[in-house]
Coordinates of N, CA, C and O in Angstrom, one line a residue:
X1 N -26.2 5.7 -71.8 CA -26.0 4.2 -71.5 C -24.6 4.0 -71.2 O -23.7 4.5 -71.9
X2 N -24.4 3.2 -70.2 CA -23.0 2.9 -69.8 C -22.3 2.0 -70.8 O -23.0 1.3 -71.6
X3 N -21.0 2.0 -70.7 CA -20.3 1.1 -71.6 C -20.7 -0.4 -71.4 O -20.8 -1.2 -72.4
X4 N -20.8 -0.8 -70.2 CA -21.2 -2.2 -69.8 C -22.6 -2.5 -70.4 O -22.8 -3.5 -71.0
X5 N -23.5 -1.5 -70.3 CA -24.8 -1.8 -70.8 C -24.8 -1.8 -72.3 O -25.5 -2.7 -72.9
X6 N -24.0 -1.0 -72.9 CA -23.9 -1.0 -74.4 C -23.4 -2.4 -74.9 O -23.9 -3.0 -75.8
X7 N -22.3 -2.9 -74.2 CA -21.8 -4.2 -74.6 C -22.8 -5.3 -74.3 O -22.9 -6.2 -75.1
X8 N -23.5 -5.2 -73.2 CA -24.5 -6.2 -72.9 C -25.5 -6.3 -73.9 O -25.9 -7.4 -74.3
X9 N -26.0 -5.2 -74.4 CA -27.0 -5.2 -75.5 C -26.4 -5.7 -76.8 O -27.1 -6.4 -77.5
X10 N -25.2 -5.4 -77.1 CA -24.5 -6.0 -78.2 C -24.5 -7.5 -78.2 O -24.8 -8.2 -79.1
X11 N -24.1 -8.0 -77.0 CA -24.0 -9.5 -76.8 C -25.4 -10.1 -76.9 O -25.6 -11.1 -77.5
X12 N -26.4 -9.5 -76.3 CA -27.8 -10.0 -76.4 C -28.2 -10.0 -77.8 O -28.8 -11.1 -78.3
X13 N -28.0 -9.0 -78.6 CA -28.4 -9.0 -80.0 C -27.6 -10.1 -80.8 O -28.1 -10.7 -81.7
X14 N -26.3 -10.3 -80.5 CA -25.5 -11.3 -81.1 C -26.1 -12.7 -80.9 O -26.2 -13.5 -81.8
X15 N -26.5 -12.9 -79.6 CA -27.0 -14.2 -79.3 C -28.4 -14.5 -80.0 O -28.6 -15.6 -80.5
X16 N -29.2 -13.4 -80.2 CA -30.4 -13.5 -80.9 C -30.2 -13.9 -82.3 O -31.0 -14.6 -82.9
X17 N -29.1 -13.5 -82.9 CA -28.8 -13.8 -84.3 C -28.2 -15.2 -84.4 O -28.2 -15.8 -85.5
X18 N -27.7 -15.8 -83.3 CA -27.1 -17.1 -83.3 C -27.8 -17.9 -82.2 O -27.1 -18.2 -81.1
X19 N -29.0 -18.3 -82.3 CA -29.7 -19.1 -81.3 C -29.1 -20.4 -80.9 O -29.3 -20.9 -79.8
X20 N -28.3 -20.9 -81.8 CA -27.6 -22.2 -81.5 C -26.5 -22.1 -80.5 O -25.9 -23.1 -80.1
X21 N -26.2 -20.9 -80.0 CA -25.1 -20.7 -79.1 C -25.2 -21.5 -77.8 O -24.2 -21.9 -77.3
X22 N -26.4 -21.8 -77.4 CA -26.6 -22.6 -76.2 C -26.0 -24.0 -76.2 O -25.7 -24.5 -75.2
X23 N -25.9 -24.5 -77.4 CA -25.5 -25.9 -77.6 C -24.0 -26.0 -78.1 O -23.6 -27.1 -78.3
X24 N -23.4 -24.9 -78.4 CA -22.1 -24.9 -79.0 C -21.1 -24.0 -78.3 O -21.2 -22.7 -78.5
X25 N -20.3 -24.5 -77.5 CA -19.4 -23.7 -76.7 C -18.4 -22.8 -77.6 O -18.2 -21.7 -77.3
X26 N -18.0 -23.4 -78.7 CA -17.1 -22.6 -79.6 C -17.8 -21.3 -80.1 O -17.1 -20.3 -80.3
X27 N -19.1 -21.4 -80.3 CA -19.8 -20.2 -80.7 C -19.8 -19.1 -79.6 O -19.7 -17.9 -79.9
X28 N -20.0 -19.5 -78.4 CA -19.9 -18.6 -77.3 C -18.5 -17.9 -77.2 O -18.4 -16.7 -77.0
X29 N -17.5 -18.7 -77.4 CA -16.1 -18.2 -77.4 C -16.0 -17.2 -78.6 O -15.3 -16.2 -78.4
X30 N -16.6 -17.5 -79.7 CA -16.5 -16.6 -80.9 C -17.2 -15.3 -80.6 O -16.7 -14.2 -80.9
X31 N -18.3 -15.3 -79.8 CA -19.0 -14.1 -79.5 C -18.1 -13.2 -78.6 O -18.0 -12.0 -78.8
X32 N -17.4 -13.8 -77.6 CA -16.5 -13.1 -76.8 C -15.4 -12.4 -77.6 O -15.0 -11.3 -77.4
X33 N -14.8 -13.2 -78.5 CA -13.7 -12.7 -79.3 C -14.2 -11.5 -80.1 O -13.5 -10.5 -80.3
X34 N -15.4 -11.6 -80.7 CA -16.0 -10.5 -81.5 C -16.3 -9.3 -80.6 O -16.1 -8.2 -81.1
X35 N -16.7 -9.5 -79.4 CA -17.0 -8.4 -78.5 C -15.7 -7.7 -78.1 O -15.6 -6.5 -78.1
X36 N -14.6 -8.4 -77.9 CA -13.3 -7.8 -77.6 C -12.9 -7.0 -78.8 O -12.4 -5.9 -78.6
X37 N -13.1 -7.5 -80.0 CA -12.7 -6.7 -81.2 C -13.6 -5.5 -81.4 O -13.1 -4.5 -81.9
X38 N -14.9 -5.6 -81.1 CA -15.8 -4.5 -81.3 C -15.7 -3.5 -80.3 O -16.0 -2.3 -80.5
X39 N -15.2 -3.8 -79.1 CA -15.1 -2.9 -78.0 C -13.7 -3.0 -77.4 O -13.5 -3.4 -76.2
X40 N -12.7 -2.6 -78.1 CA -11.3 -2.8 -77.6 C -11.0 -1.9 -76.4 O -10.1 -2.2 -75.6
X41 N -11.8 -0.9 -76.1 CA -11.5 0.0 -75.0 C -12.1 -0.6 -73.7 O -11.8 -0.1 -72.6
X42 N -12.9 -1.7 -73.8 CA -13.5 -2.3 -72.6 C -12.6 -3.3 -72.0 O -12.0 -4.1 -72.6
X43 N -12.4 -3.2 -70.7 CA -11.5 -4.0 -69.9 C -12.2 -5.4 -69.7 O -13.4 -5.5 -69.8
X44 N -11.3 -6.5 -69.5 CA -11.9 -7.8 -69.4 C -12.9 -7.9 -68.2 O -14.0 -8.6 -68.4
X45 N -12.7 -7.2 -67.1 CA -13.7 -7.3 -66.0 C -15.0 -6.7 -66.5 O -16.1 -7.2 -66.1
X46 N -14.9 -5.6 -67.2 CA -16.2 -5.0 -67.7 C -16.9 -5.9 -68.7 O -18.1 -5.9 -68.8
X47 N -16.1 -6.6 -69.6 CA -16.7 -7.6 -70.5 C -17.5 -8.6 -69.7 O -18.5 -9.1 -70.1
X48 N -16.9 -9.1 -68.6 CA -17.5 -10.1 -67.8 C -18.8 -9.6 -67.2 O -19.8 -10.2 -67.2
X49 N -18.8 -8.3 -66.7 CA -20.0 -7.7 -66.2 C -21.0 -7.6 -67.3 O -22.2 -7.8 -67.0
X50 N -20.6 -7.2 -68.5 CA -21.5 -7.0 -69.6 C -22.2 -8.4 -70.0 O -23.4 -8.4 -70.3
X51 N -21.4 -9.4 -69.9 CA -21.9 -10.8 -70.2 C -23.0 -11.1 -69.2 O -24.1 -11.6 -69.5
X52 N -22.7 -10.9 -67.9 CA -23.7 -11.2 -66.8 C -25.0 -10.3 -67.1 O -26.1 -10.8 -66.9
X53 N -24.8 -9.1 -67.4 CA -25.9 -8.2 -67.7 C -26.7 -8.7 -68.9 O -28.0 -8.7 -68.9
X54 N -26.1 -9.2 -69.9 CA -26.8 -9.7 -71.1 C -27.6 -10.9 -70.7 O -28.7 -11.1 -71.2
X55 N -27.1 -11.7 -69.9 CA -27.8 -12.9 -69.4 C -29.0 -12.5 -68.6 O -30.1 -13.0 -68.8
X56 N -28.9 -11.5 -67.8 CA -30.0 -10.9 -67.0 C -31.1 -10.4 -68.0 O -32.3 -10.6 -67.8
X57 N -30.7 -9.6 -69.0 CA -31.6 -9.1 -69.9 C -32.4 -10.2 -70.7 O -33.6 -10.1 -70.9
X58 N -31.6 -11.2 -71.1 CA -32.3 -12.3 -71.8 C -33.3 -13.0 -70.9 O -34.4 -13.3 -71.4
X59 N -33.0 -13.3 -69.7 CA -33.9 -13.9 -68.8 C -35.1 -13.1 -68.6 O -36.3 -13.6 -68.5
X60 N -35.0 -11.8 -68.5 CA -36.1 -10.9 -68.3 C -37.0 -10.9 -69.5 O -38.2 -11.0 -69.4
X61 N -36.4 -11.0 -70.7 CA -37.2 -11.1 -72.0 C -38.0 -12.3 -72.0 O -39.1 -12.3 -72.4
X62 N -37.4 -13.4 -71.6 CA -38.0 -14.7 -71.6 C -39.2 -14.8 -70.6 O -40.2 -15.4 -70.9
X63 N -39.0 -14.2 -69.5 CA -40.0 -14.1 -68.5 C -41.2 -13.3 -69.0 O -42.4 -13.6 -68.6
X64 N -41.0 -12.3 -69.7 CA -42.1 -11.4 -70.2 C -42.8 -11.9 -71.4 O -43.7 -11.2 -71.9
X65 N -42.4 -13.0 -72.0 CA -43.0 -13.5 -73.2 C -44.3 -14.1 -72.9 O -44.6 -14.6 -71.9

């Protein structure tokens, strides 16, 4: 699994633990800060790609429900 994919899954799991994230911008910022701390070797551009991938994964999950 690539680093981006690993971070994307971490973000997806984080969002599942915090469903209220959709309504609270500060919580989304908190997730990003925690991702930066959890994956210090990942560059900002890769974090952005991981975030987009996490969104894609979540949409796919919702479509398949």
